[in-house]
Coordinates of C-alpha atoms in Angstrom, one line a residue:
M1 CA -34.0 28.1 29.4
T2 CA -30.6 29.2 27.9
T3 CA -27.8 29.9 30.3
R4 CA -24.2 31.0 29.9
L5 CA -21.4 30.7 32.5
R6 CA -17.7 31.0 32.9
A7 CA -15.8 28.3 34.8
V8 CA -12.1 28.6 35.8
V9 CA -10.7 25.1 36.5
H10 CA -7.7 24.9 38.9
G11 CA -5.3 22.0 39.5
R12 CA -3.2 19.9 37.1
V13 CA -5.4 20.8 34.1
Q14 CA -2.9 21.8 31.3
G15 CA -1.0 19.3 29.3
V16 CA -3.4 16.5 30.2
G17 CA -6.0 16.7 27.3
F18 CA -8.4 18.8 29.3
R19 CA -9.4 21.2 26.5
D20 CA -10.0 18.4 23.9
A21 CA -11.9 16.3 26.4
T22 CA -14.1 19.2 27.5
A23 CA -14.9 20.1 23.9
R24 CA -16.0 16.5 23.2
V25 CA -18.2 16.5 26.3
A26 CA -19.7 19.9 25.5
E27 CA -20.4 18.9 21.9
R28 CA -22.1 15.7 22.9
A29 CA -24.3 17.7 25.4
G30 CA -25.2 20.2 22.7
V31 CA -23.5 23.0 24.5
A32 CA -21.7 26.0 22.8
G33 CA -18.8 28.1 24.0
Q34 CA -15.1 27.8 24.3
V35 CA -12.2 26.4 26.3
A36 CA -8.7 27.9 26.7
N37 CA -5.5 27.5 28.7
L38 CA -4.7 30.6 30.7
P39 CA -1.2 31.8 31.5
D40 CA -1.6 31.1 35.2
G41 CA -2.0 27.3 34.6
T42 CA -5.8 27.2 34.8
V43 CA -8.3 26.4 32.1
E44 CA -11.1 28.8 31.3
V45 CA -14.4 27.4 30.0
E46 CA -17.4 29.4 28.7
L47 CA -20.6 27.3 28.3
E48 CA -23.9 28.3 26.7
G49 CA -27.0 26.3 26.2
D50 CA -29.8 24.5 27.9
E51 CA -29.4 24.8 31.7
G52 CA -29.4 21.1 32.3
A53 CA -26.9 20.4 29.5
V54 CA -24.6 23.2 30.8
G55 CA -24.9 21.7 34.3
S56 CA -23.8 18.3 33.1
V57 CA -20.6 19.8 31.5
V58 CA -19.9 21.7 34.7
E59 CA -20.1 18.4 36.6
Y60 CA -17.5 17.0 34.2
L61 CA -15.2 19.9 34.8
H62 CA -14.9 18.9 38.5
H63 CA -12.9 15.8 37.5
G64 CA -11.9 16.2 33.8
P65 CA -10.0 13.5 31.9
P66 CA -8.2 10.7 33.7
A67 CA -4.8 12.5 33.7
A68 CA -6.2 15.7 35.3
A69 CA -6.3 16.5 39.0
V70 CA -8.9 19.2 39.5
S71 CA -8.6 21.1 42.8
S72 CA -11.4 23.6 42.3
V73 CA -13.8 25.1 39.8
R74 CA -14.9 28.7 40.1
V75 CA -18.2 29.4 38.2
T76 CA -19.7 32.8 37.4
D77 CA -22.9 33.6 35.5
L78 CA -22.7 35.5 32.2
E79 CA -25.3 36.9 29.8
P80 CA -26.1 34.5 26.9
R81 CA -24.6 35.6 23.6
G82 CA -26.3 33.2 21.2
D83 CA -23.2 31.1 20.5
T84 CA -23.9 27.9 18.5
V85 CA -20.5 26.1 18.3
F86 CA -17.9 25.0 20.8
R87 CA -14.3 26.2 20.1
I88 CA -10.9 25.3 21.5
R89 CA -8.6 28.3 21.8

């Protein structure tokens, strides 16, 4: 079943390779979507794909790359759009 969600990751998540690492994890899992730094210091991630694969990427977001310090991840469901690639914005 295809699912899509938006996750906003809080903590020390900018300037630590979070976007690049998330893109690699998502691509390996076969998940489409995008990742972007937001002006408030958080990272926004949209993920679309198989429910299990999306769930595995969300698990990764809770810790991120070694230099990150994630304090929380807020997840909301979205309607699937049919994305087929993962982009870094």
